CSV table of C-alpha atoms in Angstrom, one decimal:
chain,number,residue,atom,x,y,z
A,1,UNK,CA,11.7,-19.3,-17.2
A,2,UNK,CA,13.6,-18.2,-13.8
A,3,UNK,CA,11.3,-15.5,-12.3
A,4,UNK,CA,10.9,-14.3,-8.4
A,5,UNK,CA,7.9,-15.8,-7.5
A,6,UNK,CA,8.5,-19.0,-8.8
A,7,UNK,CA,11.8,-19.2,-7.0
A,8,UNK,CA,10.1,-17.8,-3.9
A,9,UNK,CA,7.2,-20.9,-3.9
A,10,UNK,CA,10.2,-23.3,-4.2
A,11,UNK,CA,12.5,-21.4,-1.4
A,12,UNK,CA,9.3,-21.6,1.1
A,13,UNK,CA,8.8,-25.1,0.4
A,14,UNK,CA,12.3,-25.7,0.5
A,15,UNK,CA,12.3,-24.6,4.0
A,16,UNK,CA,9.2,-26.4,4.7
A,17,UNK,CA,10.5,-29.9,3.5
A,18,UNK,CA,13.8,-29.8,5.7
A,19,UNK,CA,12.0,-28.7,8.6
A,20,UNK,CA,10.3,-32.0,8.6
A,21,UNK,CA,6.2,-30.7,7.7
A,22,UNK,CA,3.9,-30.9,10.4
A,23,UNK,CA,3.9,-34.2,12.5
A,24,UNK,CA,7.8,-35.1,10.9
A,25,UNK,CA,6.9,-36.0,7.8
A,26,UNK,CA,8.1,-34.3,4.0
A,27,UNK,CA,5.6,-32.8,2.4
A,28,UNK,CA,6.5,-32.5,-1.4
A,29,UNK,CA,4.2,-31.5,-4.0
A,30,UNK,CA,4.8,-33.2,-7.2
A,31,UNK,CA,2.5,-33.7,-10.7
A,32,UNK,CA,3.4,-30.8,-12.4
A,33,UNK,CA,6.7,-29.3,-12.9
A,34,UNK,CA,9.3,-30.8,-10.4
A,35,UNK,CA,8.6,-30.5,-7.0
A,36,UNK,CA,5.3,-28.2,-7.6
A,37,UNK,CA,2.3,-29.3,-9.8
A,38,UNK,CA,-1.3,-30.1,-8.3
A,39,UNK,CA,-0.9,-33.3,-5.9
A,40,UNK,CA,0.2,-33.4,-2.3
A,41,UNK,CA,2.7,-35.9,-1.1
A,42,UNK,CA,3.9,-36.5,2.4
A,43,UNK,CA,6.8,-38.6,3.2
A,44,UNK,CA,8.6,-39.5,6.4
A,45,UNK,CA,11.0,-37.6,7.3
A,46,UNK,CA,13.5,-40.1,8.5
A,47,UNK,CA,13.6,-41.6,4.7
A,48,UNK,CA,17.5,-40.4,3.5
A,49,UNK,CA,16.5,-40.4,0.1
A,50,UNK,CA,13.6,-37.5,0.4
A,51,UNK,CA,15.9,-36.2,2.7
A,52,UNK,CA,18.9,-35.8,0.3
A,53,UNK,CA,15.9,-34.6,-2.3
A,54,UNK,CA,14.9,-31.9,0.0
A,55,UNK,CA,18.8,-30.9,0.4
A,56,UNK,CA,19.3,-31.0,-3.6
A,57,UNK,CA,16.2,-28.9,-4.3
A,58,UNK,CA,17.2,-26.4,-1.6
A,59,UNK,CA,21.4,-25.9,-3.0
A,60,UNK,CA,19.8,-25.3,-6.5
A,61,UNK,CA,17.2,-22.4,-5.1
A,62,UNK,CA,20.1,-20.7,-3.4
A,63,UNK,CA,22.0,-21.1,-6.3
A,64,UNK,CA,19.2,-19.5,-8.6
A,65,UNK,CA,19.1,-16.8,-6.0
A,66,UNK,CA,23.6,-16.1,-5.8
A,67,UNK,CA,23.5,-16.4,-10.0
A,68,UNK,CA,21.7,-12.9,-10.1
A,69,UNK,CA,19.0,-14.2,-12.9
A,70,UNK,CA,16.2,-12.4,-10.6
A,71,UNK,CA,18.0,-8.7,-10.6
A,72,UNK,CA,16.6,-7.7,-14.3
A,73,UNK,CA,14.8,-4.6,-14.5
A,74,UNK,CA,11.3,-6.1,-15.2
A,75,UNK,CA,11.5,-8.5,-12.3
A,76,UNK,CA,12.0,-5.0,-10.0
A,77,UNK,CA,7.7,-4.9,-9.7
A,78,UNK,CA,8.2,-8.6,-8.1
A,79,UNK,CA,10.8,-7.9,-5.6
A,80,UNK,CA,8.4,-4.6,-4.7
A,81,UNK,CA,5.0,-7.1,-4.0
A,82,UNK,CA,6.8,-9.9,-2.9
A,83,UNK,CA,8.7,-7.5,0.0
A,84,UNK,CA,6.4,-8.3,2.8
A,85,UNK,CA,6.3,-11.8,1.9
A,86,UNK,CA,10.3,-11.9,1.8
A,87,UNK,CA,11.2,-9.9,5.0
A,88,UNK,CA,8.8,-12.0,7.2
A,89,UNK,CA,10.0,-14.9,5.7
A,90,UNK,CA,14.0,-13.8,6.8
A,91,UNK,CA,12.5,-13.0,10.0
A,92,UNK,CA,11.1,-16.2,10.5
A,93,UNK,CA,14.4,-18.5,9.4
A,94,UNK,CA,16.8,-16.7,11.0
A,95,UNK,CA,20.1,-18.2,11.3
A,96,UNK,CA,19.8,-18.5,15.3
A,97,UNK,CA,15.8,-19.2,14.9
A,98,UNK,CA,14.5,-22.5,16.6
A,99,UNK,CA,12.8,-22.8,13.4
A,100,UNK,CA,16.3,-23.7,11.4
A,101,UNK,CA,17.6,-26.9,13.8
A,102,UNK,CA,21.1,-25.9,12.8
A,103,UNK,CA,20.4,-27.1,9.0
A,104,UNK,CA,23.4,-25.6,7.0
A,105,UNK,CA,20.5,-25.7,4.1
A,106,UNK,CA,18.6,-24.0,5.5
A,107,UNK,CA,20.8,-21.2,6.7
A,108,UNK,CA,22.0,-21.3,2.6
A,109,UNK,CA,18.3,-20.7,1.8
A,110,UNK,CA,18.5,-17.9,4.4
A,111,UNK,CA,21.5,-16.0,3.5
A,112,UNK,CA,21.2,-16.2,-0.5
A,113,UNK,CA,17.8,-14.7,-0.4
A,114,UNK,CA,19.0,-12.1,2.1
A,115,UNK,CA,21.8,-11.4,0.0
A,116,UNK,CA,19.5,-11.2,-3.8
A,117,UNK,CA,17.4,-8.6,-1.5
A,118,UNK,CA,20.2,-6.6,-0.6
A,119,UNK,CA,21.8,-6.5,-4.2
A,120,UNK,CA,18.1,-5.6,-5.1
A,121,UNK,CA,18.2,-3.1,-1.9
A,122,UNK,CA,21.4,-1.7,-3.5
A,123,UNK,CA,19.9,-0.5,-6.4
A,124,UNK,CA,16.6,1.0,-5.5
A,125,UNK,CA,17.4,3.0,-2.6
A,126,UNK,CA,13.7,3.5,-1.3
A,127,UNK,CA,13.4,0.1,-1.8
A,128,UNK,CA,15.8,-0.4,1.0
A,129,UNK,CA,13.9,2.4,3.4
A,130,UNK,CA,10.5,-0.1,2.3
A,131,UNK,CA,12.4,-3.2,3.6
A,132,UNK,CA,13.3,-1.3,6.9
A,133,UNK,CA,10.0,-0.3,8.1
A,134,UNK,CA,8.6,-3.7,6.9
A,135,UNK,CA,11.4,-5.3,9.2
A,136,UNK,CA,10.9,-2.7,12.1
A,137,UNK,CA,7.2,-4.6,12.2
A,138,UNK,CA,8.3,-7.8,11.9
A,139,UNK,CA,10.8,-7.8,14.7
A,140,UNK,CA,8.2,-6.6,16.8
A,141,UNK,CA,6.1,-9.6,17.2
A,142,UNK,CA,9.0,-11.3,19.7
A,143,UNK,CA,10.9,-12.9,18.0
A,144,UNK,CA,14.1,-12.8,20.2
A,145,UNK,CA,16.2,-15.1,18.4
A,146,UNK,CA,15.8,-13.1,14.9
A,147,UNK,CA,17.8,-10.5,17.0
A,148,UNK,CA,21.5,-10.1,15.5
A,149,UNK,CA,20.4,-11.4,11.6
A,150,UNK,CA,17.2,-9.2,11.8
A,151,UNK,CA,19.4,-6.0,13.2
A,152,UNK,CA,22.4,-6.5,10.8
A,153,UNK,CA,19.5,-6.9,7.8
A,154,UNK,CA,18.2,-3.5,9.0
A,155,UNK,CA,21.7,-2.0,9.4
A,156,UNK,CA,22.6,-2.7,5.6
A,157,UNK,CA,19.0,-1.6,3.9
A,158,UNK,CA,19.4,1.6,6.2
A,159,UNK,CA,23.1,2.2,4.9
A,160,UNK,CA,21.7,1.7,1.0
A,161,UNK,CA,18.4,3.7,1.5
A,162,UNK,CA,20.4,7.0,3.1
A,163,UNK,CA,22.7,7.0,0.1
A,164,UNK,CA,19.4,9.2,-1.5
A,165,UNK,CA,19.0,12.6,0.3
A,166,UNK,CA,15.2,12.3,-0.6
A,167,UNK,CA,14.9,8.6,1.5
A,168,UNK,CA,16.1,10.6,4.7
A,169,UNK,CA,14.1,13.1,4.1
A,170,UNK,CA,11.0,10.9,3.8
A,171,UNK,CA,11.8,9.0,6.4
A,172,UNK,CA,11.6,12.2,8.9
A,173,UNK,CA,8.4,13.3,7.3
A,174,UNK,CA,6.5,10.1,7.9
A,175,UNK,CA,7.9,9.5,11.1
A,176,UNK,CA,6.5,12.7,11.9
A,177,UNK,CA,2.9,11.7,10.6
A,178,UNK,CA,3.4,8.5,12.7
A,179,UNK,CA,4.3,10.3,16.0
A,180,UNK,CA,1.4,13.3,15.6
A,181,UNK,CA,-1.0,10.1,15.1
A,182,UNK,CA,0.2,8.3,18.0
A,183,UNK,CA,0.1,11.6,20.1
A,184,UNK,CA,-3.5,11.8,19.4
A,185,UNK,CA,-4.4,8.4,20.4
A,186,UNK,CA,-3.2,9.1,24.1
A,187,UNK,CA,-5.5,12.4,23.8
A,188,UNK,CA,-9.7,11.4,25.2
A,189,UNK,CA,-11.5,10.2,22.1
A,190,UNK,CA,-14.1,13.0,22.6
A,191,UNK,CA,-11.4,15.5,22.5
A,192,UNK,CA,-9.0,14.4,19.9
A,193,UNK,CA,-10.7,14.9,16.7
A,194,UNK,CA,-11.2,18.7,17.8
A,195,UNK,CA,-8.9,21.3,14.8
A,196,UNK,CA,-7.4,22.4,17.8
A,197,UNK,CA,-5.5,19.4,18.3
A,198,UNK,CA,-4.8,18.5,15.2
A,199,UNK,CA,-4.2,21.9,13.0
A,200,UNK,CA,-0.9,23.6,15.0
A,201,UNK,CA,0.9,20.0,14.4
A,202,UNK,CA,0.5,20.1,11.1
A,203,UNK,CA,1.1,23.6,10.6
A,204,UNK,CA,4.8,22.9,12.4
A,205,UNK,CA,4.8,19.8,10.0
A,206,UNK,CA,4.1,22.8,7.3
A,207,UNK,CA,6.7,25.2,9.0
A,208,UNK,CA,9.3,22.0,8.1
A,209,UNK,CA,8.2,21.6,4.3
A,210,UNK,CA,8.5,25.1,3.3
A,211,UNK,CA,12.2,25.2,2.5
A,212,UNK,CA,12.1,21.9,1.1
A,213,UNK,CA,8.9,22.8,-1.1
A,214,UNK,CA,11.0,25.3,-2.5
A,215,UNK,CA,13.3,22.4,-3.9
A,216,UNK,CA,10.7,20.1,-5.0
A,217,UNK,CA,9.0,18.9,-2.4
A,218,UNK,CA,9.0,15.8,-0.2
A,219,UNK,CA,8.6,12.2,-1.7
A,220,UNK,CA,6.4,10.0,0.2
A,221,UNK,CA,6.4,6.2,-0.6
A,222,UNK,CA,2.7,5.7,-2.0
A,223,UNK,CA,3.8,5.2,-5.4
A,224,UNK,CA,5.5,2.2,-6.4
A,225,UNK,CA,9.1,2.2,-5.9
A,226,UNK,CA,9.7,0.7,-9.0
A,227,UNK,CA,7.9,3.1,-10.9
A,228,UNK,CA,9.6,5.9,-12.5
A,229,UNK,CA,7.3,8.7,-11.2
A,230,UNK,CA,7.0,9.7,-7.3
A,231,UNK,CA,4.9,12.2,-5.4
A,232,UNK,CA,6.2,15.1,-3.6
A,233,UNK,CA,4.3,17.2,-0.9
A,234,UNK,CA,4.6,20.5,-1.1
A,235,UNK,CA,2.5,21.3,2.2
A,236,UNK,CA,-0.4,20.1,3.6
A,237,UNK,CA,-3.9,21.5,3.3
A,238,UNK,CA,-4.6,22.4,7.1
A,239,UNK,CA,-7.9,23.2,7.5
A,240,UNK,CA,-9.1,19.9,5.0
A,241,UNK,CA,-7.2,17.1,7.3
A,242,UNK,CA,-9.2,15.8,10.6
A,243,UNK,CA,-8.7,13.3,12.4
A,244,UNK,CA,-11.4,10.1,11.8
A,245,UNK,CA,-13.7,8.3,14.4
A,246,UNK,CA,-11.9,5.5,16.0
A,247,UNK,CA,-12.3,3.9,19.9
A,248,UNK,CA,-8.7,3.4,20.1
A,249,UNK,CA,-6.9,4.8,17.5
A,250,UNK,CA,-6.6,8.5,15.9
A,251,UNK,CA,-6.2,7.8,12.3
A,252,UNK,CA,-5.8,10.6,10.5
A,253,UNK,CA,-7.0,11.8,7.4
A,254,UNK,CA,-4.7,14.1,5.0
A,255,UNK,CA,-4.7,16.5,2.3
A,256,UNK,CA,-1.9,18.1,0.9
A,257,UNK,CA,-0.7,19.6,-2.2
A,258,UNK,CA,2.1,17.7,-4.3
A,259,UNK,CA,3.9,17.0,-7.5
A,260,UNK,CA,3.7,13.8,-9.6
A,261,UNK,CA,7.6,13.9,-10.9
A,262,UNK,CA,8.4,12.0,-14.0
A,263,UNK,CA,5.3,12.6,-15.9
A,264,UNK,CA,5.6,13.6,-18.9
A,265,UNK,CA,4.3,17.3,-20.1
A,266,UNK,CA,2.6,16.2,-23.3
A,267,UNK,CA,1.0,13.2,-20.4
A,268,UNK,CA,0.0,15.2,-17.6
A,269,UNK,CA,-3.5,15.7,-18.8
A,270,UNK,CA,-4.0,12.2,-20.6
A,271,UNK,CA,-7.0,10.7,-19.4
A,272,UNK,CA,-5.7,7.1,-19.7
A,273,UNK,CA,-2.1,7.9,-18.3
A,274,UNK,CA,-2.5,5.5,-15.3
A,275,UNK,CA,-0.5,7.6,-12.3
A,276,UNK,CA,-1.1,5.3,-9.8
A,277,UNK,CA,-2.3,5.5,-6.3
A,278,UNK,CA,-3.8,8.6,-4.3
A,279,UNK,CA,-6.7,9.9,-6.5
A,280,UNK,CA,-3.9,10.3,-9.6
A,281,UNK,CA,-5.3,7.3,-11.8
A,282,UNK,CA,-7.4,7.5,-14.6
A,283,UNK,CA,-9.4,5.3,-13.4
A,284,UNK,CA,-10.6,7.6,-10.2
A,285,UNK,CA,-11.0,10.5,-12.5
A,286,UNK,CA,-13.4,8.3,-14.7
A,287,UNK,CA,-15.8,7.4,-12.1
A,288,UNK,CA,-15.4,11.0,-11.0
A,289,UNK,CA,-17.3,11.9,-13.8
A,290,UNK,CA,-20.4,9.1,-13.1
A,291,UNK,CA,-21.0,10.3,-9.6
A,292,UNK,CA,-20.9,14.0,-10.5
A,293,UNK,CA,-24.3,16.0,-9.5
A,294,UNK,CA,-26.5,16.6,-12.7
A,295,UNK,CA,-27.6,20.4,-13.1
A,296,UNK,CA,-31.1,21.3,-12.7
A,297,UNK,CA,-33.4,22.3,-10.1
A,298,UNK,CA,-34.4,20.5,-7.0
A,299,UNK,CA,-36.2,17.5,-7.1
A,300,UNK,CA,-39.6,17.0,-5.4
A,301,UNK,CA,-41.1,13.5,-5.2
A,302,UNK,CA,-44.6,15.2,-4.7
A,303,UNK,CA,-44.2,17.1,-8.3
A,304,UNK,CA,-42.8,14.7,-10.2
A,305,UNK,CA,-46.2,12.2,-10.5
A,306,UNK,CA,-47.8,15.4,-12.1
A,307,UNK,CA,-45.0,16.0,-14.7
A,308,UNK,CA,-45.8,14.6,-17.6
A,309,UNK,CA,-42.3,13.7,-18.4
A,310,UNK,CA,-41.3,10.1,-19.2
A,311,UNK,CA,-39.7,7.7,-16.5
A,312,UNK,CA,-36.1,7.7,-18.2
A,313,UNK,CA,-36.4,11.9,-16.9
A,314,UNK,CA,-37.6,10.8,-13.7
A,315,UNK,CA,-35.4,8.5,-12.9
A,316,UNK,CA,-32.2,11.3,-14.2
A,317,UNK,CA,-33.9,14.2,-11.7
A,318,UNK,CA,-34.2,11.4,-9.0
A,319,UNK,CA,-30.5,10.1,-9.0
A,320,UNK,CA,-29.4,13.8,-9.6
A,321,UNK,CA,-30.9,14.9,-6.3
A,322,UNK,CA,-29.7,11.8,-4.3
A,323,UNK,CA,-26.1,12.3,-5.7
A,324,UNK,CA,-26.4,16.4,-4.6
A,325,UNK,CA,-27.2,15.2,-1.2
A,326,UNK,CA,-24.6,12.4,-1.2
A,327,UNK,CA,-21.5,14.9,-2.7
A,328,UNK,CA,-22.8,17.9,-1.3
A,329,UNK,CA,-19.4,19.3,-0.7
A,330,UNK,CA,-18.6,18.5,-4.3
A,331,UNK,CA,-16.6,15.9,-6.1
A,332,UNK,CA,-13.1,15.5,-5.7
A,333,UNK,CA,-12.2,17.5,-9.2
A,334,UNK,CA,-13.8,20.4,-7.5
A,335,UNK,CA,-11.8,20.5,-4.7
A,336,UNK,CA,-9.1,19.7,-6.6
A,337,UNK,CA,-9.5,22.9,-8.6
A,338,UNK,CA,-10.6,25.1,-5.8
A,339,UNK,CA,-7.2,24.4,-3.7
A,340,UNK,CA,-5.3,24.3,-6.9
A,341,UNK,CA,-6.9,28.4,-7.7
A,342,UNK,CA,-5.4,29.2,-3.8
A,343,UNK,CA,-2.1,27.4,-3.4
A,344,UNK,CA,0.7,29.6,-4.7
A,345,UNK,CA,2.1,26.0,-6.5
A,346,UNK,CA,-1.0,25.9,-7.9
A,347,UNK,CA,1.0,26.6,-11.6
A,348,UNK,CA,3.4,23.9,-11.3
A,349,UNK,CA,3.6,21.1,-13.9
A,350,UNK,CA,2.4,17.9,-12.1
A,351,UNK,CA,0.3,19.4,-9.4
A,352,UNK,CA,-2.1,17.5,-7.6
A,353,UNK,CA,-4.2,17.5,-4.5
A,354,UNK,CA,-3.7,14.1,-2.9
A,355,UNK,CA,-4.7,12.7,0.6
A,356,UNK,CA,-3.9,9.2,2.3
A,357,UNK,CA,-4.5,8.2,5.7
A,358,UNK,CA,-1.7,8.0,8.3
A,359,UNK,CA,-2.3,4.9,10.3
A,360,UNK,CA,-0.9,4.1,13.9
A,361,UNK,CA,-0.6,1.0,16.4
A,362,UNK,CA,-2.3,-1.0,13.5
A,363,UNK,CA,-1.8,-4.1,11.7
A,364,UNK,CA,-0.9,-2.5,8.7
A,365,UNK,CA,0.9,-5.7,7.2
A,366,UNK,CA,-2.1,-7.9,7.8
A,367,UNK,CA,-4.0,-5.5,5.6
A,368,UNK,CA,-1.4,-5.3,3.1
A,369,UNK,CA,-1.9,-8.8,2.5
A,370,UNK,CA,-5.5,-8.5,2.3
A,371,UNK,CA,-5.2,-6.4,-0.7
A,372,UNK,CA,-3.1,-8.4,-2.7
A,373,UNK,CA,-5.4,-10.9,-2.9
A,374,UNK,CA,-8.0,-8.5,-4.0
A,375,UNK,CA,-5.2,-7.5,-6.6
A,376,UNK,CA,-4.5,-11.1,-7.4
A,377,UNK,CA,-8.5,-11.5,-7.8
A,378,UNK,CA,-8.7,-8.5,-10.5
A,379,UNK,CA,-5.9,-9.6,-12.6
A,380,UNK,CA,-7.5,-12.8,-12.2
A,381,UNK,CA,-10.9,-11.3,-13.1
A,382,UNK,CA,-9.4,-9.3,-16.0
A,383,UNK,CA,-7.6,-12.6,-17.6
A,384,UNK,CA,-11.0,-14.0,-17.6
A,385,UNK,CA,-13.4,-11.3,-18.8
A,386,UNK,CA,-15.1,-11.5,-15.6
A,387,UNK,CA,-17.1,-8.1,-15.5
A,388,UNK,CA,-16.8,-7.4,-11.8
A,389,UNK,CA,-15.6,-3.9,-10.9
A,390,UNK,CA,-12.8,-4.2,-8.2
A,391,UNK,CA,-10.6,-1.2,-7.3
A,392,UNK,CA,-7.3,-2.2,-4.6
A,393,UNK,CA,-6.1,0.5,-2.7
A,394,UNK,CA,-2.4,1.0,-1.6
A,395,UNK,CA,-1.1,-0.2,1.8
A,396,UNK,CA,2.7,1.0,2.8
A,397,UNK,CA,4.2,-0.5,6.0
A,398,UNK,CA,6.4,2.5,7.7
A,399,UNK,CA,8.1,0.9,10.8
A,400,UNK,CA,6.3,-1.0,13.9
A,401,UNK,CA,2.5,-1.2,13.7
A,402,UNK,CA,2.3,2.0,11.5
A,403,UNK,CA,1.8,3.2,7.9
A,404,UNK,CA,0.3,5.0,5.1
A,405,UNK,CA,-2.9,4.1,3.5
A,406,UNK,CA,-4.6,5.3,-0.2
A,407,UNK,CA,-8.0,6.8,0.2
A,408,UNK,CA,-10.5,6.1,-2.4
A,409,UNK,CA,-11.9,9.6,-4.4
A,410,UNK,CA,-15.3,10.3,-3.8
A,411,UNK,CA,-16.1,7.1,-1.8
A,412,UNK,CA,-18.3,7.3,1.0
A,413,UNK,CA,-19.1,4.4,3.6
A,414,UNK,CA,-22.6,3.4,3.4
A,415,UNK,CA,-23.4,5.1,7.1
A,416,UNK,CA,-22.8,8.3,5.6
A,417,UNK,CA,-25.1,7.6,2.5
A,418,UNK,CA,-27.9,6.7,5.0
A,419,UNK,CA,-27.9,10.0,7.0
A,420,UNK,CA,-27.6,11.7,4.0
A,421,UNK,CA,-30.4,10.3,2.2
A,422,UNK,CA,-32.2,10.2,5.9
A,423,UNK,CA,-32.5,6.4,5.2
């Protein structure tokens, strides 16, 4: 069966094969299925008949990609992990790139996956904003003869992402978050991560939401945008964000309070309703529970060898006091709840308190790849009953060098759990 990834492995060696491979040789891979099974082939490239091969295998990928078989509903989650992967790749084979020779194949390989994306564009509107940010970056790294394809690509997902009032409107809010961080990198690293510098931006940035809070909020893209649910801020929690350590950089941490839209009322509390990124998953709320701070008095090292309780009670009094020094600002559900008692949206259906770090003048697509190979690994690890605990965290490219990033609920980095422990 026809599905996007498929097609993608055979449009990228496609391209590969009538460039000539490294050295000017073909290099096919054949064994399995067609072109693509296990075992590696190369072939010179001045033989007509791999050649002519090459040219076949690349007019029935464009094909596949004109016919529409990849704009089905279910292949949407494809299109939306394969995005990085697809604008780089447009990028790269430009029309009026080096990189094409002037191979009419190749420019059909080029403009049939350019025009599946923007009937895919056309459709999901903040799918469209995704693939402009993600090009923004791309274009950056120089590549001057990308220019006019790369601009007109842009011009087109822009025209089908503002058709949605609430893609403009995240579009300002995160190009807000990704000026304020740039702003703070300019400012001396022993100054910018001081409230002062940080708190009256946001509070404009809050100044800016209130109106909109009244209709629902603002969507931010840290969901997936094939999903039917999104989160909306309502405002951000002020006096919770900061701005982290960094030589060069000011990323910086938020909290705000939002709405997860299109959940269900009889779902919102569900314990295995799986909401995603940002704190909202089961999953998050389940290890919540395991690193929560048992009740009971103080423990002393000194006292415990002369109580005459068993080991299984020493050990429970011994990792309850290390997890009350580790969490002792609480665990996220208690700050959920506490913000949640003093936010007048507090009694709104879907109300959370999220946070995600804003991320500026960073690779943020070279970390996007990173984790999905981590997600490929636990789906991997999950087919195969592997029992190995791994937890991907989302990654959203928003323009040149910038982006949003999920932070992990009561996580701490193994620096903090040494000065807290006095290790």
């Amino acid at each position: 069966a026809t599905n996007l990834l498929t097609t993608l492995a055979r449009w990228f060696a496609c391209q590969r094969q009538l460039k000539g491979g490294d050295g000017g040789t073909l290099q096919i891979v054949g064994g399995g299925g067609g072109l693509f099974g296990r075992k590696v082939y190369a072939f010179d490239a001045r033989s007509a008949m791999m050649a002519e091969h090459a040219r076949r295998e690349a007019r029935g990928v464009a094909d596949a990609l004109h016919r529409g078989d990849l704009d089905d509903d279910e292949d949407a989650a494809e299109w939306e992990r394969a995005l990085p992967q697809i604008t780089t790749a447009l990028v790269d084979y430009a029309p009026s790139s080096p990189a094409m020779h002037a191979s009419a194949h190749q420019q059909l390989l080029t403009y049939a996956l350019r025009d599946a994306l923007l009937r895919r564009v056309a459709r999901n509107p903040e799918l469209g904003l995704r693939t402009c940010w993600l090009l923004q970056d791309a274009l950056l790294e120089g590549n001057e003869h990308a220019g006019a394809f790369g601009d007109g690509l842009f011009r087109a997902c822009w025209a089908a992402s503002q058709r949605s009032e609430s893609c403009g409107e995240s579009a300002a809010f995160v190009g807000a978050l990704v000026r304020l961080s740039e702003s703070l990198a300019k400012v001396d690293r022993t100054k910018r991560r001081q409230p002062e510098r940080l708190w009256p931006l946001l509070s404009a940035l809050n100044d800016w939401l209130a109106p909109r809070a009244l209709r629902g909020g603002v969507a931010v893209p840290l969901l997936d945008a094939s999903a039917s649910r999104e989160l909306r801020v309502l405002r951000l929690d002020v006096e919770r964000c900061r701005v982290m350590p960094s030589r060069a950089r000011a990323p910086t941490l938020l909290y705000c309070e939002a709405l997860a839209t299109g959940l269900a009322a009889d779902d919102e509390d569900d314990e295995d309703d799986d909401l995603g990124n940002l704190n909202l998953d089961a999953e998050a709320r389940r290890w919540a529970r395991v690193v929560a701070p048992t009740e009971g008095p103080p423990f002393d090292v000194v006292d415990s060898f002369l109580d005459p309780r068993g080991r299984a009670d020493y050990e429970a009094a011994r990792r309850g006091e290390l997890l009350r020094r580790v969490y002792k600002y609480g665990v996220w559900e208690d700050a959920e709840a506490a913000a949640r008692a003093a936010s007048p949206y507090g009694s709104n259906p879907g109300w959370r308190l999220a946070s995600f770090l804003v991320k500026a003048d960073d690779e943020l697509r070279r970390e996007n790849l990173a984790m999905q190979v981590v997600a490929a690994l636990r789906r991997i690890f999950e087919r195969h009953g592997v029992d190995a605990y791994i937890r991907p965290y989302g990654i959203v490219c928003c323009g040149a060098r910038a982006g949003l990033v999920e932070t992990m609920a009561d996580c701490h980095s193994v620096s903090h759990v040494k000065s807290q422990l006095k290790v």
